[in-house]
Amino acid sequence: MLGSGLLAGLSLLTAVMASPVEARNTSSNPYRTPCHDDRIRLCSTASPGKAGSCLKKHINELSPACKAQVKKK
């Protein structure tokens, strides 16, 4: 009896811990912008409102989707 409860608890824990990983995938999360990961990687210290200019400075280091987005603006 204890074994089945432990198994159920571990299954639930695994499901809960896996959810944030899925949320990071931009294809499954429509609220993420194409530049989210690039902004964190390259411009995490940029002041609020300055991320756009920071991304432009790093244009050659951006992901293709982010680069296309930055070039539109």
PDB file of N, CA and C in Angstrom:
ATOM      1  N   MET A   1       0.823  -1.193   0.000  1.00  0.00           N
ATOM      2  CA  MET A   1       0.000   0.000   0.000  1.00  0.00           C
ATOM      3  C   MET A   1       0.865   1.254   0.000  1.00  0.00           C
ATOM      4  N   LEU A   2       1.887   1.268   0.793  1.00  0.00           N
ATOM      5  CA  LEU A   2       2.776   2.416   0.851  1.00  0.00           C
ATOM      6  C   LEU A   2       3.482   2.614  -0.479  1.00  0.00           C
ATOM      7  N   GLY A   3       3.820   1.523  -1.150  1.00  0.00           N
ATOM      8  CA  GLY A   3       4.510   1.606  -2.435  1.00  0.00           C
ATOM      9  C   GLY A   3       3.680   2.296  -3.493  1.00  0.00           C
ATOM     10  N   SER A   4       2.375   2.016  -3.547  1.00  0.00           N
ATOM     11  CA  SER A   4       1.531   2.649  -4.569  1.00  0.00           C
ATOM     12  C   SER A   4       1.344   4.136  -4.284  1.00  0.00           C
ATOM     13  N   GLY A   5       1.272   4.514  -3.032  1.00  0.00           N
ATOM     14  CA  GLY A   5       1.157   5.934  -2.677  1.00  0.00           C
ATOM     15  C   GLY A   5       2.428   6.687  -3.012  1.00  0.00           C
ATOM     16  N   LEU A   6       3.561   6.047  -2.762  1.00  0.00           N
ATOM     17  CA  LEU A   6       4.845   6.653  -3.083  1.00  0.00           C
ATOM     18  C   LEU A   6       4.994   6.812  -4.587  1.00  0.00           C
ATOM     19  N   LEU A   7       4.586   5.795  -5.326  1.00  0.00           N
ATOM     20  CA  LEU A   7       4.653   5.855  -6.785  1.00  0.00           C
ATOM     21  C   LEU A   7       3.761   6.975  -7.324  1.00  0.00           C
ATOM     22  N   ALA A   8       2.567   7.114  -6.774  1.00  0.00           N
ATOM     23  CA  ALA A   8       1.656   8.180  -7.207  1.00  0.00           C
ATOM     24  C   ALA A   8       2.245   9.552  -6.897  1.00  0.00           C
ATOM     25  N   GLY A   9       2.853   9.685  -5.737  1.00  0.00           N
ATOM     26  CA  GLY A   9       3.475  10.955  -5.354  1.00  0.00           C
ATOM     27  C   GLY A   9       4.639  11.314  -6.256  1.00  0.00           C
ATOM     28  N   LEU A  10       5.462  10.339  -6.575  1.00  0.00           N
ATOM     29  CA  LEU A  10       6.595  10.589  -7.470  1.00  0.00           C
ATOM     30  C   LEU A  10       6.126  10.926  -8.877  1.00  0.00           C
ATOM     31  N   SER A  11       5.068  10.286  -9.325  1.00  0.00           N
ATOM     32  CA  SER A  11       4.516  10.589 -10.649  1.00  0.00           C
ATOM     33  C   SER A  11       4.010  12.027 -10.708  1.00  0.00           C
ATOM     34  N   LEU A  12       3.316  12.452  -9.670  1.00  0.00           N
ATOM     35  CA  LEU A  12       2.805  13.819  -9.613  1.00  0.00           C
ATOM     36  C   LEU A  12       3.957  14.815  -9.569  1.00  0.00           C
ATOM     37  N   LEU A  13       4.960  14.541  -8.775  1.00  0.00           N
ATOM     38  CA  LEU A  13       6.126  15.416  -8.673  1.00  0.00           C
ATOM     39  C   LEU A  13       6.834  15.540 -10.013  1.00  0.00           C
ATOM     40  N   THR A  14       6.982  14.444 -10.709  1.00  0.00           N
ATOM     41  CA  THR A  14       7.623  14.459 -12.025  1.00  0.00           C
ATOM     42  C   THR A  14       6.821  15.299 -13.008  1.00  0.00           C
ATOM     43  N   ALA A  15       5.507  15.169 -12.985  1.00  0.00           N
ATOM     44  CA  ALA A  15       4.652  15.937 -13.897  1.00  0.00           C
ATOM     45  C   ALA A  15       4.739  17.428 -13.604  1.00  0.00           C
ATOM     46  N   VAL A  16       4.754  17.800 -12.341  1.00  0.00           N
ATOM     47  CA  VAL A  16       4.832  19.210 -11.956  1.00  0.00           C
ATOM     48  C   VAL A  16       6.184  19.800 -12.337  1.00  0.00           C
ATOM     49  N   MET A  17       7.246  19.052 -12.136  1.00  0.00           N
ATOM     50  CA  MET A  17       8.585  19.556 -12.451  1.00  0.00           C
ATOM     51  C   MET A  17       8.809  19.648 -13.951  1.00  0.00           C
ATOM     52  N   ALA A  18       8.156  18.843 -14.733  1.00  0.00           N
ATOM     53  CA  ALA A  18       8.334  18.867 -16.185  1.00  0.00           C
ATOM     54  C   ALA A  18       7.599  20.044 -16.817  1.00  0.00           C
ATOM     55  N   SER A  19       6.578  20.559 -16.189  1.00  0.00           N
ATOM     56  CA  SER A  19       5.775  21.641 -16.760  1.00  0.00           C
ATOM     57  C   SER A  19       6.566  22.901 -17.072  1.00  0.00           C
ATOM     58  N   PRO A  20       7.441  23.416 -16.187  1.00  0.00           N
ATOM     59  CA  PRO A  20       8.192  24.627 -16.522  1.00  0.00           C
ATOM     60  C   PRO A  20       9.104  24.456 -17.731  1.00  0.00           C
ATOM     61  N   VAL A  21       9.607  23.270 -17.962  1.00  0.00           N
ATOM     62  CA  VAL A  21      10.454  23.034 -19.128  1.00  0.00           C
ATOM     63  C   VAL A  21       9.644  23.242 -20.394  1.00  0.00           C
ATOM     64  N   GLU A  22       8.429  22.751 -20.417  1.00  0.00           N
ATOM     65  CA  GLU A  22       7.566  22.934 -21.575  1.00  0.00           C
ATOM     66  C   GLU A  22       7.222  24.407 -21.761  1.00  0.00           C
ATOM     67  N   ALA A  23       7.069  25.146 -20.672  1.00  0.00           N
ATOM     68  CA  ALA A  23       6.714  26.562 -20.777  1.00  0.00           C
ATOM     69  C   ALA A  23       7.829  27.376 -21.410  1.00  0.00           C
ATOM     70  N   ARG A  24       9.077  26.913 -21.300  1.00  0.00           N
ATOM     71  CA  ARG A  24      10.198  27.636 -21.894  1.00  0.00           C
ATOM     72  C   ARG A  24      10.259  27.480 -23.402  1.00  0.00           C
ATOM     73  N   ASN A  25       9.621  26.491 -23.935  1.00  0.00           N
ATOM     74  CA  ASN A  25       9.634  26.263 -25.373  1.00  0.00           C
ATOM     75  C   ASN A  25       8.711  27.282 -26.031  1.00  0.00           C
ATOM     76  N   THR A  26       9.255  28.147 -26.896  1.00  0.00           N
ATOM     77  CA  THR A  26       8.450  29.213 -27.486  1.00  0.00           C
ATOM     78  C   THR A  26       7.340  28.684 -28.373  1.00  0.00           C
ATOM     79  N   SER A  27       7.498  27.501 -28.945  1.00  0.00           N
ATOM     80  CA  SER A  27       6.448  26.977 -29.811  1.00  0.00           C
ATOM     81  C   SER A  27       5.216  26.565 -29.017  1.00  0.00           C
ATOM     82  N   SER A  28       5.370  26.222 -27.739  1.00  0.00           N
ATOM     83  CA  SER A  28       4.222  25.835 -26.933  1.00  0.00           C
ATOM     84  C   SER A  28       3.717  26.982 -26.064  1.00  0.00           C
ATOM     85  N   ASN A  29       4.407  28.105 -26.056  1.00  0.00           N
ATOM     86  CA  ASN A  29       4.014  29.245 -25.242  1.00  0.00           C
ATOM     87  C   ASN A  29       3.859  30.472 -26.140  1.00  0.00           C
ATOM     88  N   PRO A  30       2.636  30.791 -26.551  1.00  0.00           N
ATOM     89  CA  PRO A  30       2.426  31.880 -27.502  1.00  0.00           C
ATOM     90  C   PRO A  30       2.720  33.266 -26.940  1.00  0.00           C
ATOM     91  N   TYR A  31       2.916  33.388 -25.627  1.00  0.00           N
ATOM     92  CA  TYR A  31       3.165  34.696 -25.024  1.00  0.00           C
ATOM     93  C   TYR A  31       4.644  35.058 -24.981  1.00  0.00           C
ATOM     94  N   ARG A  32       5.503  34.149 -25.375  1.00  0.00           N
ATOM     95  CA  ARG A  32       6.939  34.421 -25.418  1.00  0.00           C
ATOM     96  C   ARG A  32       7.280  35.091 -26.735  1.00  0.00           C
ATOM     97  N   THR A  33       8.188  36.033 -26.698  1.00  0.00           N
ATOM     98  CA  THR A  33       8.623  36.686 -27.927  1.00  0.00           C
ATOM     99  C   THR A  33       9.805  35.921 -28.502  1.00  0.00           C
ATOM    100  N   PRO A  34      10.079  36.103 -29.782  1.00  0.00           N
ATOM    101  CA  PRO A  34      11.222  35.415 -30.391  1.00  0.00           C
ATOM    102  C   PRO A  34      12.557  35.821 -29.763  1.00  0.00           C
ATOM    103  N   CYS A  35      12.593  36.964 -29.095  1.00  0.00           N
ATOM    104  CA  CYS A  35      13.856  37.464 -28.536  1.00  0.00           C
ATOM    105  C   CYS A  35      14.029  37.188 -27.044  1.00  0.00           C
ATOM    106  N   HIS A  36      13.087  36.520 -26.434  1.00  0.00           N
ATOM    107  CA  HIS A  36      13.151  36.318 -24.987  1.00  0.00           C
ATOM    108  C   HIS A  36      14.472  35.690 -24.546  1.00  0.00           C
ATOM    109  N   ASP A  37      14.839  34.571 -25.123  1.00  0.00           N
ATOM    110  CA  ASP A  37      16.066  33.890 -24.705  1.00  0.00           C
ATOM    111  C   ASP A  37      17.305  34.702 -25.047  1.00  0.00           C
ATOM    112  N   ASP A  38      17.297  35.375 -26.204  1.00  0.00           N
ATOM    113  CA  ASP A  38      18.431  36.214 -26.586  1.00  0.00           C
ATOM    114  C   ASP A  38      18.579  37.390 -25.623  1.00  0.00           C
ATOM    115  N   ARG A  39      17.464  37.966 -25.225  1.00  0.00           N
ATOM    116  CA  ARG A  39      17.504  39.092 -24.291  1.00  0.00           C
ATOM    117  C   ARG A  39      18.098  38.666 -22.959  1.00  0.00           C
ATOM    118  N   ILE A  40      17.700  37.501 -22.486  1.00  0.00           N
ATOM    119  CA  ILE A  40      18.246  37.004 -21.227  1.00  0.00           C
ATOM    120  C   ILE A  40      19.735  36.696 -21.370  1.00  0.00           C
ATOM    121  N   ARG A  41      20.103  36.073 -22.460  1.00  0.00           N
ATOM    122  CA  ARG A  41      21.491  35.663 -22.678  1.00  0.00           C
ATOM    123  C   ARG A  41      22.419  36.857 -22.898  1.00  0.00           C
ATOM    124  N   LEU A  42      21.984  37.845 -23.660  1.00  0.00           N
ATOM    125  CA  LEU A  42      22.877  38.929 -24.068  1.00  0.00           C
ATOM    126  C   LEU A  42      22.639  40.257 -23.354  1.00  0.00           C
ATOM    127  N   CYS A  43      21.440  40.480 -22.881  1.00  0.00           N
ATOM    128  CA  CYS A  43      21.081  41.811 -22.369  1.00  0.00           C
ATOM    129  C   CYS A  43      20.451  41.772 -20.981  1.00  0.00           C
ATOM    130  N   SER A  44      20.804  40.797 -20.187  1.00  0.00           N
ATOM    131  CA  SER A  44      20.163  40.653 -18.875  1.00  0.00           C
ATOM    132  C   SER A  44      20.460  41.828 -17.946  1.00  0.00           C
ATOM    133  N   THR A  45      21.556  42.543 -18.183  1.00  0.00           N
ATOM    134  CA  THR A  45      21.890  43.673 -17.317  1.00  0.00           C
ATOM    135  C   THR A  45      21.405  45.007 -17.881  1.00  0.00           C
ATOM    136  N   ALA A  46      20.741  44.985 -19.026  1.00  0.00           N
ATOM    137  CA  ALA A  46      20.242  46.226 -19.630  1.00  0.00           C
ATOM    138  C   ALA A  46      19.147  46.830 -18.758  1.00  0.00           C
ATOM    139  N   SER A  47      19.152  48.138 -18.659  1.00  0.00           N
ATOM    140  CA  SER A  47      18.128  48.850 -17.896  1.00  0.00           C
ATOM    141  C   SER A  47      16.765  48.641 -18.550  1.00  0.00           C
ATOM    142  N   PRO A  48      15.689  48.752 -17.761  1.00  0.00           N
ATOM    143  CA  PRO A  48      14.354  48.633 -18.344  1.00  0.00           C
ATOM    144  C   PRO A  48      14.183  49.628 -19.496  1.00  0.00           C
ATOM    145  N   GLY A  49      13.650  49.144 -20.585  1.00  0.00           N
ATOM    146  CA  GLY A  49      13.455  49.985 -21.755  1.00  0.00           C
ATOM    147  C   GLY A  49      14.656  50.051 -22.682  1.00  0.00           C
ATOM    148  N   LYS A  50      15.772  49.448 -22.298  1.00  0.00           N
ATOM    149  CA  LYS A  50      16.993  49.506 -23.104  1.00  0.00           C
ATOM    150  C   LYS A  50      17.321  48.179 -23.781  1.00  0.00           C
ATOM    151  N   ALA A  51      16.484  47.176 -23.609  1.00  0.00           N
ATOM    152  CA  ALA A  51      16.767  45.857 -24.188  1.00  0.00           C
ATOM    153  C   ALA A  51      16.794  45.910 -25.710  1.00  0.00           C
ATOM    154  N   GLY A  52      15.930  46.713 -26.306  1.00  0.00           N
ATOM    155  CA  GLY A  52      15.891  46.815 -27.767  1.00  0.00           C
ATOM    156  C   GLY A  52      17.202  47.316 -28.339  1.00  0.00           C
ATOM    157  N   SER A  53      17.753  48.364 -27.743  1.00  0.00           N
ATOM    158  CA  SER A  53      19.030  48.886 -28.241  1.00  0.00           C
ATOM    159  C   SER A  53      20.160  47.905 -27.964  1.00  0.00           C
ATOM    160  N   CYS A  54      20.073  47.179 -26.870  1.00  0.00           N
ATOM    161  CA  CYS A  54      21.081  46.159 -26.570  1.00  0.00           C
ATOM    162  C   CYS A  54      21.036  45.049 -27.611  1.00  0.00           C
ATOM    163  N   LEU A  55      19.837  44.601 -27.958  1.00  0.00           N
ATOM    164  CA  LEU A  55      19.709  43.547 -28.967  1.00  0.00           C
ATOM    165  C   LEU A  55      20.258  44.011 -30.312  1.00  0.00           C
ATOM    166  N   LYS A  56      20.037  45.275 -30.659  1.00  0.00           N
ATOM    167  CA  LYS A  56      20.571  45.807 -31.917  1.00  0.00           C
ATOM    168  C   LYS A  56      22.098  45.795 -31.918  1.00  0.00           C
ATOM    169  N   LYS A  57      22.704  46.055 -30.768  1.00  0.00           N
ATOM    170  CA  LYS A  57      24.170  46.017 -30.662  1.00  0.00           C
ATOM    171  C   LYS A  57      24.704  44.603 -30.872  1.00  0.00           C
ATOM    172  N   HIS A  58      23.898  43.610 -30.538  1.00  0.00           N
ATOM    173  CA  HIS A  58      24.305  42.202 -30.630  1.00  0.00           C
ATOM    174  C   HIS A  58      23.649  41.502 -31.818  1.00  0.00           C
ATOM    175  N   ILE A  59      23.285  42.232 -32.846  1.00  0.00           N
ATOM    176  CA  ILE A  59      22.499  41.694 -33.964  1.00  0.00           C
ATOM    177  C   ILE A  59      23.110  40.431 -34.568  1.00  0.00           C
ATOM    178  N   ASN A  60      24.425  40.358 -34.643  1.00  0.00           N
ATOM    179  CA  ASN A  60      25.079  39.191 -35.252  1.00  0.00           C
ATOM    180  C   ASN A  60      25.098  37.964 -34.345  1.00  0.00           C
ATOM    181  N   GLU A  61      24.710  38.135 -33.087  1.00  0.00           N
ATOM    182  CA  GLU A  61      24.697  37.025 -32.132  1.00  0.00           C
ATOM    183  C   GLU A  61      23.287  36.500 -31.870  1.00  0.00           C
ATOM    184  N   LEU A  62      22.287  37.113 -32.484  1.00  0.00           N
ATOM    185  CA  LEU A  62      20.892  36.758 -32.212  1.00  0.00           C
ATOM    186  C   LEU A  62      20.456  35.512 -32.963  1.00  0.00           C
ATOM    187  N   SER A  63      19.444  34.852 -32.421  1.00  0.00           N
ATOM    188  CA  SER A  63      18.820  33.730 -33.121  1.00  0.00           C
ATOM    189  C   SER A  63      18.158  34.275 -34.385  1.00  0.00           C
ATOM    190  N   PRO A  64      17.968  33.440 -35.392  1.00  0.00           N
ATOM    191  CA  PRO A  64      17.351  33.915 -36.642  1.00  0.00           C
ATOM    192  C   PRO A  64      15.982  34.575 -36.433  1.00  0.00           C
ATOM    193  N   ALA A  65      15.147  34.007 -35.586  1.00  0.00           N
ATOM    194  CA  ALA A  65      13.813  34.579 -35.351  1.00  0.00           C
ATOM    195  C   ALA A  65      13.910  35.942 -34.675  1.00  0.00           C
ATOM    196  N   CYS A  66      14.805  36.067 -33.726  1.00  0.00           N
ATOM    197  CA  CYS A  66      14.977  37.344 -33.035  1.00  0.00           C
ATOM    198  C   CYS A  66      15.584  38.379 -33.974  1.00  0.00           C
ATOM    199  N   LYS A  67      16.564  37.964 -34.758  1.00  0.00           N
ATOM    200  CA  LYS A  67      17.195  38.880 -35.706  1.00  0.00           C
ATOM    201  C   LYS A  67      16.145  39.457 -36.661  1.00  0.00           C
ATOM    202  N   ALA A  68      15.251  38.619 -37.147  1.00  0.00           N
ATOM    203  CA  ALA A  68      14.183  39.081 -38.039  1.00  0.00           C
ATOM    204  C   ALA A  68      13.271  40.072 -37.317  1.00  0.00           C
ATOM    205  N   GLN A  69      12.966  39.799 -36.069  1.00  0.00           N
ATOM    206  CA  GLN A  69      12.107  40.682 -35.270  1.00  0.00           C
ATOM    207  C   GLN A  69      12.778  42.037 -35.054  1.00  0.00           C
ATOM    208  N   VAL A  70      14.057  42.037 -34.714  1.00  0.00           N
ATOM    209  CA  VAL A  70      14.788  43.281 -34.456  1.00  0.00           C
ATOM    210  C   VAL A  70      14.900  44.105 -35.734  1.00  0.00           C
ATOM    211  N   LYS A  71      15.112  43.459 -36.857  1.00  0.00           N
ATOM    212  CA  LYS A  71      15.236  44.182 -38.126  1.00  0.00           C
ATOM    213  C   LYS A  71      13.921  44.835 -38.544  1.00  0.00           C
ATOM    214  N   LYS A  72      12.782  44.303 -38.085  1.00  0.00           N
ATOM    215  CA  LYS A  72      11.472  44.887 -38.406  1.00  0.00           C
ATOM    216  C   LYS A  72      11.283  46.237 -37.722  1.00  0.00           C
ATOM    217  N   LYS A  73      11.915  46.406 -36.572  1.00  0.00           N
ATOM    218  CA  LYS A  73      11.677  47.611 -35.752  1.00  0.00           C
ATOM    219  C   LYS A  73      12.649  48.705 -36.070  1.00  0.00           C
TER     220      LYS A  73
END
